[in-house]
Structures are given as C-alpha cells and as structure tokens.
Short mmCIF file of C-alpha atoms in Angstrom, two decimals:
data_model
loop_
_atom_site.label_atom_id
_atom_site.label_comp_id
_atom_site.label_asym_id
_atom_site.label_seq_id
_atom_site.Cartn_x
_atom_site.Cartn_y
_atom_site.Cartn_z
CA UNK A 1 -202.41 33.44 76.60
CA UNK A 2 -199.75 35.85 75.50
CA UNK A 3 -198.38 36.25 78.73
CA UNK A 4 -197.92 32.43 79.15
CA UNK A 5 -195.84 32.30 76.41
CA UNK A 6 -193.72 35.27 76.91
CA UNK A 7 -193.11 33.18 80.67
CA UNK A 8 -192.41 29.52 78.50
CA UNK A 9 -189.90 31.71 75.69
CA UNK A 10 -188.27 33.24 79.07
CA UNK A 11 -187.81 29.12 80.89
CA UNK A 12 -186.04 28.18 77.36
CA UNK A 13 -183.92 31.50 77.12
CA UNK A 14 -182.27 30.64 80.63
CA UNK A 15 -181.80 27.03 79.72
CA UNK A 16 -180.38 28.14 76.67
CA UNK A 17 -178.04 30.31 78.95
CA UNK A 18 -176.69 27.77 81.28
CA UNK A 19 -173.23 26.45 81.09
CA UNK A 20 -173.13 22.96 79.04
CA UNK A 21 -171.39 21.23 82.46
CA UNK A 22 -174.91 21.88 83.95
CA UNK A 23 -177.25 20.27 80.99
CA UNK A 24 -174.53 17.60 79.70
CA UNK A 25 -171.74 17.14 82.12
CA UNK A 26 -170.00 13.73 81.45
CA UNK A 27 -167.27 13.73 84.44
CA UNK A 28 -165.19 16.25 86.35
CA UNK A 29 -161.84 17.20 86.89
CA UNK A 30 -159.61 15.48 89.65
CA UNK A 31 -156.67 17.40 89.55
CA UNK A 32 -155.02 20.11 87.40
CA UNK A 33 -151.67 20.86 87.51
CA UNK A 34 -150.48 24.07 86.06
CA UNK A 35 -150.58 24.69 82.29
CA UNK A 36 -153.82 23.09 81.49
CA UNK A 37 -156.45 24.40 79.43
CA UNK A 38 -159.88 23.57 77.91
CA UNK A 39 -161.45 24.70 74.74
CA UNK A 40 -165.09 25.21 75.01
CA UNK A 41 -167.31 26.75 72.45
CA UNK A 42 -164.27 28.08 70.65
CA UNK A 43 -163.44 29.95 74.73
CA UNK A 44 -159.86 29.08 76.03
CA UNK A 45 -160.39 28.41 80.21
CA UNK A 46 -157.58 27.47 83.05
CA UNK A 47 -158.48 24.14 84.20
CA UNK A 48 -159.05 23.22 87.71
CA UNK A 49 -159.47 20.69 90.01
CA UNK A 50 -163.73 20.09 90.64
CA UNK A 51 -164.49 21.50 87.06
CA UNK A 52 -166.85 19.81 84.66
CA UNK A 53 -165.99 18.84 81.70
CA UNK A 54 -168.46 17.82 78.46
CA UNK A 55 -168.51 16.56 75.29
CA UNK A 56 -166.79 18.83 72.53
CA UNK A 57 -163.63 19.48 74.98
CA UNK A 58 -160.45 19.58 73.79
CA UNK A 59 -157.75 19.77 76.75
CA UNK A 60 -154.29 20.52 76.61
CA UNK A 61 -151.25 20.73 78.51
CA UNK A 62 -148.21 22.34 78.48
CA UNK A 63 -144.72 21.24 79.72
CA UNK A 64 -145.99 21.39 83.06
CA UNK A 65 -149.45 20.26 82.88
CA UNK A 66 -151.30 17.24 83.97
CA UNK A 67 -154.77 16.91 84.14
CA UNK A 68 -156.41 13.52 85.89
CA UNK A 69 -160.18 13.26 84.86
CA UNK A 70 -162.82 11.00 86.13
CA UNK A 71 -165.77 10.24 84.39
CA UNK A 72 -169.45 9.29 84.92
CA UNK A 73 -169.03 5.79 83.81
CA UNK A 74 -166.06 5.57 86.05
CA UNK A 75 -163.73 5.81 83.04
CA UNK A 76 -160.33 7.48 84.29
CA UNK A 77 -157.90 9.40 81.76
CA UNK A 78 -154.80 10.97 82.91
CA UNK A 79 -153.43 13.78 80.40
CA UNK A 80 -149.21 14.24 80.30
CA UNK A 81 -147.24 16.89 79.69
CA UNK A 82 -147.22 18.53 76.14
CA UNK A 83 -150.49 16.89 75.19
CA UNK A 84 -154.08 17.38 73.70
CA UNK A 85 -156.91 15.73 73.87
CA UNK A 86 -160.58 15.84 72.52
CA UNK A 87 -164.22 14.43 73.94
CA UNK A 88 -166.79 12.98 72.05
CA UNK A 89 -168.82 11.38 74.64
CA UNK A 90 -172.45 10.35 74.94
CA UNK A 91 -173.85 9.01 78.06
CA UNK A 92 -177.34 6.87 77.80
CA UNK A 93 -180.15 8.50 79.31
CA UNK A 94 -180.64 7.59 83.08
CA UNK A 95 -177.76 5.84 83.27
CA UNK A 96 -173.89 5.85 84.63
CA UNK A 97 -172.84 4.32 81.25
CA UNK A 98 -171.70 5.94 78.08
CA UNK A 99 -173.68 5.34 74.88
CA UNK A 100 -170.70 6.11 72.65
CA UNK A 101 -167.27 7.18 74.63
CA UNK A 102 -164.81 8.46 71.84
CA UNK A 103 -161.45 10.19 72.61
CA UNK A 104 -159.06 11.33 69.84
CA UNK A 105 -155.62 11.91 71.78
CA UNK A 106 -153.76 13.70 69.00
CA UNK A 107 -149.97 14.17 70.36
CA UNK A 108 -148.61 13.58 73.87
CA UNK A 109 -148.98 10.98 76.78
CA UNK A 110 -152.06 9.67 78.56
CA UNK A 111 -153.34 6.63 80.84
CA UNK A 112 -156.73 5.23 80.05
CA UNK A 113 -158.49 3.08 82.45
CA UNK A 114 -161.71 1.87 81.39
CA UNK A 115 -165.04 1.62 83.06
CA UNK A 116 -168.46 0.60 83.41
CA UNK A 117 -169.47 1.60 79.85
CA UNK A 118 -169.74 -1.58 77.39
CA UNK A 119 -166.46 -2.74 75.99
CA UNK A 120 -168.02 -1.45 72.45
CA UNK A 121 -168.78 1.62 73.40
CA UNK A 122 -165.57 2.86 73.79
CA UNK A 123 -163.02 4.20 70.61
CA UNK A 124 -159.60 5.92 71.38
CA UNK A 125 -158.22 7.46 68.02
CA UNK A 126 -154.86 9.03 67.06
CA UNK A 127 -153.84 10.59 63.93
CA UNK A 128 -152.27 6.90 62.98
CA UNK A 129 -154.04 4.78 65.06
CA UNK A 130 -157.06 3.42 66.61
CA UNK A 131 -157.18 1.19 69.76
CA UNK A 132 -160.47 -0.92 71.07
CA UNK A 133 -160.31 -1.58 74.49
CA UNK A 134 -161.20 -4.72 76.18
CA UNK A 135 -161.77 -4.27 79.93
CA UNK A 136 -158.41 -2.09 79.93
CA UNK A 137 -155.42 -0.56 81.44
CA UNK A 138 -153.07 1.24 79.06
CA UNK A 139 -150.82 3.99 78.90
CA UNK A 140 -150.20 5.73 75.05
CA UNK A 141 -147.61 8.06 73.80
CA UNK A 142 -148.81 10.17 70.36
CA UNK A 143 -146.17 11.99 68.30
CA UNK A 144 -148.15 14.01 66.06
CA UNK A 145 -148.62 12.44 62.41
CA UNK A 146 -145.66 10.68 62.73
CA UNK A 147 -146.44 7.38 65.49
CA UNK A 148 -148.52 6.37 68.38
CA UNK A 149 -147.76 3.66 70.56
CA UNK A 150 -149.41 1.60 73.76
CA UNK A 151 -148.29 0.24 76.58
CA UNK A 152 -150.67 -2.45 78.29
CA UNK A 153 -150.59 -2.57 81.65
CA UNK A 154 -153.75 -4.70 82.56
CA UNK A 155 -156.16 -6.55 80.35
CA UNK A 156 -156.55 -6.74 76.95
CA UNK A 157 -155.63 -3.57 74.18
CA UNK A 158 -156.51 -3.83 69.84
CA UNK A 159 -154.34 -1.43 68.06
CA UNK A 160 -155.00 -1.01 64.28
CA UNK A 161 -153.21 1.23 62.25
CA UNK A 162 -154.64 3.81 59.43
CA UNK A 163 -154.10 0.97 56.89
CA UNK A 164 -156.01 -1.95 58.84
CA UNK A 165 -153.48 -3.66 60.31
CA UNK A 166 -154.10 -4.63 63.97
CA UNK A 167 -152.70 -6.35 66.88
CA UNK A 168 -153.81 -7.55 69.94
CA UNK A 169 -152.54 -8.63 73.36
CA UNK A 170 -153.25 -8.73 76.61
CA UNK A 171 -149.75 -9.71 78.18
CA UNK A 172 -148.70 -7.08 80.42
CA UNK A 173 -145.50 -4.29 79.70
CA UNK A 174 -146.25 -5.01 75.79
CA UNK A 175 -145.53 -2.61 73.87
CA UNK A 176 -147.12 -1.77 70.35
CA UNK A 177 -146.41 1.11 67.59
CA UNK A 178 -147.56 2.11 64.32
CA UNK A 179 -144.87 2.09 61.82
CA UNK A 180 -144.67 5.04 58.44
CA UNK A 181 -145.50 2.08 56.68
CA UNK A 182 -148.37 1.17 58.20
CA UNK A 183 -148.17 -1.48 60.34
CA UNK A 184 -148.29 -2.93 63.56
CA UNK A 185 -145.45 -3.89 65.40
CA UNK A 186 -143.16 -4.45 68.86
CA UNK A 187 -139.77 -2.41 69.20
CA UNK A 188 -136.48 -4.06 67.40
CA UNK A 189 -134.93 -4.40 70.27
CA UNK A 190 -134.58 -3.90 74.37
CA UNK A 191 -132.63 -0.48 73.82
CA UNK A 192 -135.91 1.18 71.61
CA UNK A 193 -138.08 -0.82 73.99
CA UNK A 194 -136.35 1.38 76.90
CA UNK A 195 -136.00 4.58 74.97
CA UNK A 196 -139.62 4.49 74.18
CA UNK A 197 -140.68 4.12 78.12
CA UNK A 198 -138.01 6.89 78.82
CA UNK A 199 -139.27 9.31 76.10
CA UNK A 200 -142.75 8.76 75.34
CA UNK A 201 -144.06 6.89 79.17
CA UNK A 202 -143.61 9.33 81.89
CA UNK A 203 -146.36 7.38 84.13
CA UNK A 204 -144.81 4.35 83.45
CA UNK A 205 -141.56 6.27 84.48
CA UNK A 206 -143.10 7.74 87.91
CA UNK A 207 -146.72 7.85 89.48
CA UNK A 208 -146.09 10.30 92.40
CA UNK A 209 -147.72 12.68 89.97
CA UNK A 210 -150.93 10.94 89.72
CA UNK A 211 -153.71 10.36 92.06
CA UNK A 212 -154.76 6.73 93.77
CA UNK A 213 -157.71 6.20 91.30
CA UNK A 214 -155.32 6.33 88.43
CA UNK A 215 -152.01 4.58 89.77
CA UNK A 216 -151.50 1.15 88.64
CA UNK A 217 -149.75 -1.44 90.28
CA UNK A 218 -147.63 -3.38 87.81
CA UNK A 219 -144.36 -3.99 88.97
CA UNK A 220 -142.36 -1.79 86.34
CA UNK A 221 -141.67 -2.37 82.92
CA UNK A 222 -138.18 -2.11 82.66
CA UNK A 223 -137.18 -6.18 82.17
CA UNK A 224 -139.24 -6.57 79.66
CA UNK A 225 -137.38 -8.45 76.66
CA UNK A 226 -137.58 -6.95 73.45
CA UNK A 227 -138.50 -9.04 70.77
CA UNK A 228 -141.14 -10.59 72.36
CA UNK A 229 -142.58 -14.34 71.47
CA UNK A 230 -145.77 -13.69 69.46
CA UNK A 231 -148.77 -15.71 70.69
CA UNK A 232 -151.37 -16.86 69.07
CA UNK A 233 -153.49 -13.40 70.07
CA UNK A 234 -150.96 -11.44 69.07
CA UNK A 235 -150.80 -12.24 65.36
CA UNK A 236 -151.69 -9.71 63.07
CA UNK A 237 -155.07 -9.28 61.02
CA UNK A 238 -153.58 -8.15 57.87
CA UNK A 239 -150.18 -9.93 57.15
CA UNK A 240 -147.27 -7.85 55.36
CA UNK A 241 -144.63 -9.47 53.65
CA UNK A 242 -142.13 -6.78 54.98
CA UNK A 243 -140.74 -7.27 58.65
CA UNK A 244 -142.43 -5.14 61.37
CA UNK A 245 -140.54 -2.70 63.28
CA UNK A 246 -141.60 -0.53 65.68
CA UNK A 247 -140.49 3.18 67.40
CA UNK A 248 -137.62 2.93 64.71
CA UNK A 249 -140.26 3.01 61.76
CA UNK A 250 -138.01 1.88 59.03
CA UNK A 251 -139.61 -0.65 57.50
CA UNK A 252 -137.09 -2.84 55.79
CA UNK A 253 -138.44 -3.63 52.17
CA UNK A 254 -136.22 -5.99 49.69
CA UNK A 255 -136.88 -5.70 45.76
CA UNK A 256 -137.66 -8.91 43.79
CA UNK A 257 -133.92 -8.45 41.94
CA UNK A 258 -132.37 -8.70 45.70
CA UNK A 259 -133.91 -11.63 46.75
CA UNK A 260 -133.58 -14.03 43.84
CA UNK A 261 -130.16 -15.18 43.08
CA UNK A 262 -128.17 -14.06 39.58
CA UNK A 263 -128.05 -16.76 36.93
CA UNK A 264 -124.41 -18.50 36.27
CA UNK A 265 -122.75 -17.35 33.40
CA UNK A 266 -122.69 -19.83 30.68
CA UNK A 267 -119.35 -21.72 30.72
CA UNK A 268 -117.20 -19.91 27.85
CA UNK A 269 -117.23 -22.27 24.46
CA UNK A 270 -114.06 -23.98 23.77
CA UNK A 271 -111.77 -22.42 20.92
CA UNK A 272 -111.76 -24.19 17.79
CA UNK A 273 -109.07 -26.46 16.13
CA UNK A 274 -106.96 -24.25 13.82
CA UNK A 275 -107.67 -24.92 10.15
CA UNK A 276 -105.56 -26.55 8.29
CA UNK A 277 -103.12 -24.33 5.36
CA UNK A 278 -105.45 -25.16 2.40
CA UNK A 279 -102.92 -27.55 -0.53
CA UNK A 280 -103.63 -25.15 -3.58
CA UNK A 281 -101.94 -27.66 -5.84
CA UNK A 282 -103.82 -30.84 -5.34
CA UNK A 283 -107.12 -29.83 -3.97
CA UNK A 284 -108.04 -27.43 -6.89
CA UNK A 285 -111.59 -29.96 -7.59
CA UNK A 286 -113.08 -28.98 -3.71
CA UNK A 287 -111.74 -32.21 -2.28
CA UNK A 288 -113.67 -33.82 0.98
CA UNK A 289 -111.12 -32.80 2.96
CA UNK A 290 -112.52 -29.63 3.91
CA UNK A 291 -109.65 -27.42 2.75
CA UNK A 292 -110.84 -26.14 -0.23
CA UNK A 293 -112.83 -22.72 0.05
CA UNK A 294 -115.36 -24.13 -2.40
CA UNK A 295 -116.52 -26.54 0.50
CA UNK A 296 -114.89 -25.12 3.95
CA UNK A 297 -116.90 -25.92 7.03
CA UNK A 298 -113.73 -26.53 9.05
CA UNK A 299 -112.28 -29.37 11.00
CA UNK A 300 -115.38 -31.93 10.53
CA UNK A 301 -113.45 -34.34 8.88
CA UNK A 302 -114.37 -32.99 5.20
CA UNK A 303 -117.96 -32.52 4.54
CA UNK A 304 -117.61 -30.27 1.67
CA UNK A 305 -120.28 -27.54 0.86
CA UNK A 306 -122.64 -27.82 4.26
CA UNK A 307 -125.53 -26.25 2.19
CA UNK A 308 -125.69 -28.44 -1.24
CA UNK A 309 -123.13 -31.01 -1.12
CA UNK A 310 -124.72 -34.50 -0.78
CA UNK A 311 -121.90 -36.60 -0.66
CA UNK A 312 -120.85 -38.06 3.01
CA UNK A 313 -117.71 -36.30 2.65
CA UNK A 314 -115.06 -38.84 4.08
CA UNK A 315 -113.55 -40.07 1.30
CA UNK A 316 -110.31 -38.47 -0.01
CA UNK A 317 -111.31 -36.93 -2.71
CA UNK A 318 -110.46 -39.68 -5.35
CA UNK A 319 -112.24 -39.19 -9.26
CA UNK A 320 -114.87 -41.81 -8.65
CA UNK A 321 -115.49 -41.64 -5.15
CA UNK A 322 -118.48 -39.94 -3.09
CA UNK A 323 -116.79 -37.50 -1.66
CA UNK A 324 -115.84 -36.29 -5.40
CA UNK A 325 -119.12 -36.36 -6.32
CA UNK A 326 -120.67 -34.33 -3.18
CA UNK A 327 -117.80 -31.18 -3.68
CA UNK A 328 -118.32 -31.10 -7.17
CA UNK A 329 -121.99 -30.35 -6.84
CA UNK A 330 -120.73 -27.68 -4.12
CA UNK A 331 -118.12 -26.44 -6.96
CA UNK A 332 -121.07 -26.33 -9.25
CA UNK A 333 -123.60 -24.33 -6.46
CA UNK A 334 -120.89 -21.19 -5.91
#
C-alpha cells in the first residue's frame, strides 16, 4: 500500500514538473523576429518561431521585434515593434474555442484577427481603453497611459474608453482614439488622420513583415477623409457636451461666461434741466414754483415740499391759492 503511493506522489511530482506549454498550451509562435521576449513564471526567455505560448505570458518587443502568434481558436495577433503584451486566456475543455480570451496590450502596435471563439468571449484592454470585437479585423496603436487608438480593417470594432464612452463602427480605414478627457473620438483632421497611420500603424504602413495568415487585404488607408460622416452605428453611448477630438487630445471645453452673451449697458440717463436762480425777494413764503429751498424738488413745475405738501403745486403762489396753502404746510414741516 505504501509503495503505491510513493509511485502515485512520484506521477504528480513529474506533472508538477512539466513545462505549462505541455499541460495548458493555448497557441504557438509563428514567427519571431529578433528582440522578442516572454515572461513566464517571473523567467525572461528569447522567443522563437514553433514555441508555445500559455496563459500568464507577457511578450515584448524591442525596436526590432515582431512576434506573429497563432492561436488554438484560430485567433491571430501580430506584436510591433516597442510593444508588450499580456495573455489571459482560457480555452473550454475539448474544444478549439476559448472560454474567456483576454489580452491587455499595454503600449505599442498590434493586429488582431479574431477567430472561432464566441464574439463574447473575447476582451482586448489598454490602460485607456477597452475594445469588444465583433467578428474582427483591427490593427491598434497603445501609447502608454496617455492614448490608444484602432484602426478597423474588416468587420465590426466597440471601443469604450475608461469613463464609458464607446463607439462603434464597422466601416473600413476608421479610425478611433481615446481622448485625456475621456472620450471617444475620430482625428480633427486628414493631416492627424495620416500622422497617426505613419506613427502609431506600421502594418497598415507595410505587410512584407508579416506572414500570409495575418496580411490583410484592404486596399490602403491613406484616402481616407478625415472628419468622417457619423452613421447611425457610430454614435456614441454616453454623449459629452464638449467636441470630440482625437490623436490631438485637447478637448476643447467653453465656460458658461463664454458662451452666453454680456448684457447691454443701460442707456446713460439724460442730464437734468438746470435749476432755476432761486428770487430771494419775492419767494420768501415757499412759493409753488419750486424755487424756494423750503419746497425744492426741481424743475416739476412747482410741487413744493414732495414729502408733506398737499397742495397741487401749480398755482403761483398767490395768498389764497392752493399752491400757498400746500408750501406753507412744507414751511411749517422743516
């Protein structure tokens, strides 16, 4: 009894000890041009062409380096020049399908081509970005937590930014960025739309570096024009009230006091009539005239004392008359 489990803790010790290509291999390597790498089980190791890779791989490139990858499910991912890239993939038991196939490409340039796996299945994450892929063909450019941005080059590509805003579209050469603000959006114009494919594209650029498997035939990019029409698809999830801009990430953002327009300035009041040299002598009594300081208001035709005076005030001031009467009482009130 004691030998038979000495034999079964020896039969799991070996297992134990094989390679993780040989218990969970998920594709292999097509081609591996110098200056790529993998990191497996914290071990650095020179890619090469025939190699398996696995779940938990991060690959990376250097100036040089491109790595072409084909996987069970008949997924195909090309790796660019200065570039890294991790696996997270689970396969379903049995099958040439992928249970869950995540990728997080976190700076550089790639090609994605989907395959048999369910559309669902499959999650391709950036530091700003995630896309979903719909039956897909799509090259992506990733500068490190600053942008990413997709090309579509055959069927149908969802990018959503960190913030939830998404766009979709499925019309070939489109081109899609995250922004600093968070959104969505195409290039201002054709001369970012062109800097973008020169910078950030090479495979878009030139295929002679990648094998038959991953070339696409799409007739070049380079007359696309930048701004395009958005369709219906294309509209955003999440609206913003700021415009969208793309590969320049300036998002341009107006205040409240910019947009609304500055009140008119009240029309300046006219000056008023000079008052007339008060007649010391004969207006002693506060006359209606509106002379006398005892019942000044000014050039109103003589209402006497505007606070207590209850005559009228348009009489001329005679002894029985009402305007008398009212600038007395305003005499009397000082």
């Amino acid at each position: 009894m004691g030998l038979a489990w000495l034999r079964l803790f020896f039969v799991f010790m070996v297992l134990a000890a094989l390679p993780a290509s040989v218990t969970a291999s998920i594709g292999k390597v097509l081609s591996a041009k110098q200056g790529a790498d993998v990191v497996r089980a914290g071990k650095k190791i020179r890619l090469r062409e025939g190699m398996e890779v696995v779940s938990g791989d991060t690959i990376s490139t250097d100036r040089s380096g491109v790595v072409q990858l084909l996987f069970v499910d008949d997924t195909k991912i090309a790796i660019g020049p200065n570039a890294q890239m991790v696996l997270d993939v689970s396969m379903l038991r049995g099958k040439k399908k992928a249970k869950s196939f995540a990728v997080q490409a976190l700076g550089g340039s790639f090609r994605f081509i989907s395959g048999k796996s369910k559309k669902r299945a499959y999650s391709i994450q950036t530091p700003t970005a995630t896309m979903a892929v719909r039956g897909t063909t799509f090259d992506m450019w990733v500068v490190p937590g600053k942008q990413s941005a997709m090309l579509v080059l055959e069927g149908k590509v969802r990018m959503c930014s960190r913030s939830g805003r998404c766009r979709s579209t499925g019309r070939q050469c489109s081109l899609f960025a995250t922004s600093q603000g968070g959104n969505v959006g195409r290039p201002v114009d054709q001369e970012q739309y062109e800097l973008a494919l020169k910078n950030g594209f090479p495979f878009v650029q030139s295929q002679r570096d990648l094998l038959s498997p991953l070339q696409v035939d799409f007739g070049g990019c380079a007359r696309e024009s930048v701004p395009l029409a958005i369709r219906q698809s294309d509209i955003p999830v999440q609206r913003s009230a700021a415009p969208q801009r793309v590969i320049q990430t300036q998002v341009a953002r107006v205040s409240r006091a910019e947009t609304s327009e500055p009140e008119p300035e009240p029309p300046a009041p006219e000056p008023p009539a000079p008052e007339p040299e008060p007649d010391v002598s004969s207006n002693r009594s506060g006359q209606g005239d509106g002379s006398n300081p005892a019942g000044r208001t000014g050039p109103s035709g003589g209402t006497g004392n505007p606070g207590k005076g209850k005559g009228p005030g348009h009489g001329k001031g005679n002894s029985g008359s009402p305007g008398d009467r009212g600038n007395a009482s305003a005499a009397a009130n000082r």
